[in-house]
Coordinates of C-alpha atoms and ligand atoms in Angstrom, one line a residue:
M1 CA 121.9 94.7 86.4
N2 CA 121.2 97.9 84.7
L3 CA 123.0 101.2 86.0
N4 CA 119.8 102.6 88.0
D5 CA 119.5 99.2 89.6
L6 CA 123.2 99.8 90.7
A7 CA 122.1 103.4 91.9
K8 CA 119.3 102.0 94.1
I9 CA 121.8 99.8 95.4
V10 CA 124.3 102.6 96.6
D11 CA 121.8 105.1 97.5
E12 CA 119.9 102.4 99.8
A13 CA 123.6 101.5 101.5
A14 CA 124.0 105.0 102.4
L15 CA 120.8 105.8 103.3
N16 CA 120.6 102.7 105.8
A17 CA 124.3 103.1 106.6
K18 CA 125.0 99.5 105.4
P19 CA 128.1 98.3 103.6
I20 CA 127.9 96.7 100.3
S21 CA 130.4 94.6 98.3
Q22 CA 132.0 96.3 95.4
L23 CA 129.6 97.0 92.5
S24 CA 132.4 96.4 89.8
L25 CA 133.0 92.8 91.2
E26 CA 129.7 91.5 89.7
N27 CA 129.1 94.5 87.1
K28 CA 131.1 96.0 84.6
F29 CA 130.8 99.4 83.8
S30 CA 132.7 102.4 82.4
E31 CA 133.8 105.5 84.2
K32 CA 131.1 107.4 82.1
E33 CA 128.4 105.2 83.4
A34 CA 129.7 105.3 86.9
Y35 CA 128.6 108.9 86.7
E36 CA 125.5 107.9 85.5
I37 CA 124.9 105.7 88.3
Q38 CA 125.8 108.6 90.6
A39 CA 123.8 111.1 89.1
D40 CA 120.8 108.3 89.3
S41 CA 121.5 107.6 92.9
I42 CA 121.4 111.6 93.4
A43 CA 118.1 111.9 91.8
K44 CA 116.8 109.5 94.5
R45 CA 118.3 112.1 97.2
Y46 CA 116.2 115.0 95.3
E47 CA 113.1 112.9 95.2
R48 CA 113.3 112.4 99.1
G49 CA 113.9 116.4 99.2
E50 CA 117.5 116.7 99.3
K51 CA 118.6 119.6 97.3
L52 CA 122.0 120.2 95.8
V53 CA 124.4 122.6 97.5
G54 CA 127.5 122.1 95.8
V55 CA 130.2 119.8 94.5
K56 CA 133.3 118.3 95.5
L57 CA 136.6 116.9 94.0
G58 CA 138.4 113.9 95.2
F59 CA 142.0 112.8 94.9
T60 CA 143.4 116.1 94.1
S61 CA 146.1 115.2 96.3
K62 CA 148.9 112.8 95.9
A63 CA 148.5 111.6 99.7
K64 CA 144.7 110.9 98.9
M65 CA 145.7 108.7 95.6
V66 CA 148.2 106.7 97.6
Q67 CA 146.1 106.0 100.6
M68 CA 143.1 104.9 98.1
G69 CA 145.1 103.0 95.5
V70 CA 143.4 105.1 92.5
H71 CA 145.2 107.2 89.8
D72 CA 142.8 109.8 88.8
M73 CA 140.7 113.1 90.0
I74 CA 136.8 112.5 90.5
W75 CA 133.9 114.7 91.5
G76 CA 130.6 114.4 93.2
R77 CA 127.8 116.2 94.4
L78 CA 126.6 117.5 97.7
T79 CA 123.4 118.0 99.2
D80 CA 122.1 119.9 101.8
G81 CA 121.3 116.4 103.8
M82 CA 125.3 116.2 104.0
L83 CA 125.8 119.5 105.4
I84 CA 126.8 119.4 109.0
E85 CA 126.6 122.9 111.5
K86 CA 130.1 124.0 112.9
N87 CA 130.2 122.6 116.4
A88 CA 127.2 120.1 115.8
N89 CA 126.9 116.8 117.4
V90 CA 126.6 113.9 114.7
L91 CA 125.7 110.6 115.7
L92 CA 128.2 107.6 114.6
E93 CA 125.1 105.6 113.7
K94 CA 124.5 107.9 110.6
F95 CA 127.7 106.6 109.2
I96 CA 129.1 102.8 108.1
H97 CA 133.0 103.7 108.8
P98 CA 133.5 107.6 108.5
R99 CA 136.9 109.0 108.1
A100 CA 137.5 112.8 108.3
E101 CA 140.0 114.8 106.2
P102 CA 141.1 118.4 106.1
E103 CA 140.1 120.4 103.1
I104 CA 139.6 124.0 101.7
C105 CA 136.1 125.1 100.6
F106 CA 134.9 127.9 98.3
L107 CA 131.7 129.7 98.1
V108 CA 130.2 130.4 94.9
K109 CA 129.2 134.0 94.0
K110 CA 127.3 133.2 90.5
E111 CA 126.2 130.4 88.8
I112 CA 128.9 128.5 86.9
T113 CA 127.7 126.8 83.6
Q114 CA 130.8 126.3 82.0
E115 CA 134.6 125.8 82.2
V116 CA 136.4 129.0 84.1
S117 CA 139.7 129.7 83.9
M118 CA 142.6 130.4 86.3
D119 CA 142.6 134.2 85.1
D120 CA 138.5 134.2 85.6
I121 CA 137.7 131.9 88.7
K122 CA 137.8 134.6 91.3
D123 CA 135.0 136.4 89.7
Y124 CA 133.0 133.3 90.5
I125 CA 133.8 133.0 94.1
S126 CA 133.0 135.1 96.9
G127 CA 134.9 133.3 99.9
V128 CA 137.1 130.9 100.9
A129 CA 137.2 128.4 104.2
G130 CA 138.7 125.8 106.1
A131 CA 136.7 122.9 106.4
I132 CA 136.0 119.1 107.3
E133 CA 135.0 116.4 105.0
I134 CA 133.4 113.0 106.2
I135 CA 133.8 110.5 103.9
D136 CA 131.9 107.2 104.5
S137 CA 132.5 104.6 101.4
R138 CA 129.3 102.4 101.0
Y139 CA 131.7 99.5 100.1
Q140 CA 133.0 97.1 102.8
N141 CA 136.5 97.9 104.0
F142 CA 136.4 101.1 102.4
K143 CA 137.8 99.3 99.3
F144 CA 136.9 100.2 95.8
S145 CA 137.9 100.6 92.0
L146 CA 137.8 104.3 90.7
E147 CA 134.6 103.5 89.0
D148 CA 133.2 101.9 92.1
V149 CA 134.0 105.4 94.2
I150 CA 132.5 107.5 91.5
A151 CA 129.4 105.7 91.5
D152 CA 129.1 105.7 95.2
N153 CA 129.1 109.9 94.8
C154 CA 132.9 109.7 95.7
S155 CA 132.1 108.5 99.3
S156 CA 130.5 111.8 100.2
S157 CA 128.9 111.8 103.5
G158 CA 129.1 115.1 105.4
F159 CA 131.1 118.2 105.4
V160 CA 131.7 121.4 108.0
V161 CA 132.7 124.6 106.6
G162 CA 134.7 127.3 108.6
E163 CA 134.3 130.8 108.6
W164 CA 134.6 132.4 105.4
H165 CA 137.7 134.6 104.1
D166 CA 138.0 137.1 101.4
V167 CA 138.9 135.7 98.0
D168 CA 142.3 137.2 97.7
T169 CA 143.5 135.4 101.1
P170 CA 146.4 133.5 99.9
I171 CA 145.6 129.6 100.1
G172 CA 148.5 128.4 98.0
D173 CA 150.7 127.2 100.6
L174 CA 148.6 127.4 103.9
K175 CA 149.4 124.5 107.2
M176 CA 146.4 122.2 107.4
D177 CA 146.1 120.2 110.4
L178 CA 143.4 117.6 111.2
I179 CA 143.1 117.3 114.9
I180 CA 141.1 114.5 117.1
E181 CA 140.5 114.8 120.6
G182 CA 143.2 117.6 120.9
E183 CA 146.2 115.6 119.2
V184 CA 147.0 116.2 115.5
V185 CA 146.6 113.0 113.6
Q186 CA 147.3 114.5 109.9
S187 CA 149.4 117.8 109.1
G188 CA 149.8 119.2 105.5
S189 CA 150.0 122.1 103.1
S190 CA 147.1 123.4 100.8
K191 CA 149.8 123.1 98.4
A192 CA 149.2 119.2 98.2
I193 CA 145.7 120.2 96.6
L194 CA 147.0 120.0 93.0
G195 CA 149.6 122.5 94.0
D196 CA 147.2 125.3 94.1
P197 CA 143.6 124.8 95.7
W198 CA 142.3 127.4 93.2
E199 CA 143.4 124.9 90.3
S200 CA 140.8 122.5 92.3
A201 CA 138.2 125.4 91.9
V202 CA 138.8 125.5 88.2
A203 CA 139.0 121.8 87.8
A204 CA 135.4 121.5 89.4
T205 CA 134.2 123.9 86.7
R206 CA 135.8 121.7 84.0
L207 CA 134.3 118.5 85.2
C208 CA 130.9 119.7 85.9
A209 CA 130.7 121.6 82.6
Q210 CA 131.7 118.2 80.7
Y211 CA 129.0 116.2 82.9
G212 CA 126.1 119.1 82.2
Q213 CA 126.2 119.7 86.2
V214 CA 125.5 123.5 87.0
I215 CA 127.4 124.8 90.1
P216 CA 124.6 127.1 91.6
E217 CA 125.1 130.5 92.9
G218 CA 125.6 130.2 96.8
S219 CA 126.7 126.9 96.7
Y220 CA 130.0 125.5 97.9
I221 CA 132.9 123.5 96.0
M222 CA 135.1 121.5 98.2
A223 CA 138.6 121.3 96.7
G224 CA 139.6 117.9 98.0
A225 CA 142.0 116.5 100.9
A226 CA 145.3 118.0 101.6
T227 CA 146.0 114.5 103.6
S228 CA 145.0 111.2 104.1
A229 CA 142.0 110.4 105.7
V230 CA 141.5 109.3 109.4
Y231 CA 139.0 107.0 110.6
L232 CA 136.3 108.3 113.5
E233 CA 135.2 107.0 116.7
K234 CA 132.4 107.8 119.0
N235 CA 132.7 110.6 121.5
Q236 CA 135.5 112.6 119.2
T237 CA 135.9 116.1 118.4
V238 CA 137.4 116.6 115.2
K239 CA 138.9 119.7 114.3
V240 CA 140.6 121.3 111.2
E241 CA 142.7 123.9 111.6
V242 CA 144.2 125.9 108.5
E243 CA 146.9 128.8 108.8
N244 CA 145.4 132.1 108.0
L245 CA 141.8 130.6 107.9
G246 CA 140.9 129.4 111.5
S247 CA 139.6 126.4 112.8
V248 CA 136.5 124.5 112.5
E249 CA 135.2 121.5 114.3
F250 CA 132.4 119.3 115.2
S251 CA 132.0 116.2 117.6
I252 CA 130.9 112.7 116.9
K253 CA 128.6 111.0 119.5
Ligands
OOG301 C1 137.1 109.0 98.0 C2 136.7 110.5 98.1 C3 138.3 111.3 98.0 C4 139.3 113.6 98.8 O1 139.1 114.5 99.0 O2 140.1 113.2 97.9 C5 137.9 113.0 98.5 C6 137.7 108.3 99.2 O3 138.6 108.6 99.4 O4 136.7 107.5 99.8 O5 136.8 113.2 98.9
MG302 MG1 137.4 114.6 100.4

């Protein structure tokens, strides 16, 4: 199968919330080709009217790498179809087997077209917030190789962003809790995200520049989860609470 055929398979799996077997079991493709599959599959969303609203990093914490058995950072694209309003109710049927994870999100102040250094990154960002990412691998049993998950747009499925805070708010070592139905199910520190979530914003600029992806003004950069992700079930309220950044929640129905 060619790369576009593979893109069609992951796109339709996401669209119909129907799991597929790992693409890499039957097809050999490189990491670079996996990013081409991702770009092709996202192009199909654009054709249906979705818009790019940001980018996300994955496997920026040890906890996530260990949980998923992978060894490298990845990046994916966020569209407006994935954006979930704060406190919204989302239907479980929209997903295959959703998991939630606690993240930090950055708001992009001006378009980023090249790698930005740690010294300059704050010139490009206007706010930081606590956030929830909902990942939903299109692969059966949430099992994949690094190439598979890249092709599947890094399991991106939904995200909820909390209130914005000033860029000078210290975010290097904040307690981050994932709370489901009032119970803390994961707890970690923002430090788990590459030692400092700002490193994640810098890495996003590097990876996007490498793959020719412009990060638009007004878009979001999701830094990656600080803890392992947790499966969601019907009728749950899911909250992320970040020290000094407040809390953000949504419900699954
Ligand atoms: C891939 C996405 C990883 C993160 O924050 O590390 C990710 C997955 O775990 O399915 O979003
Ligand atoms: Mg994530």
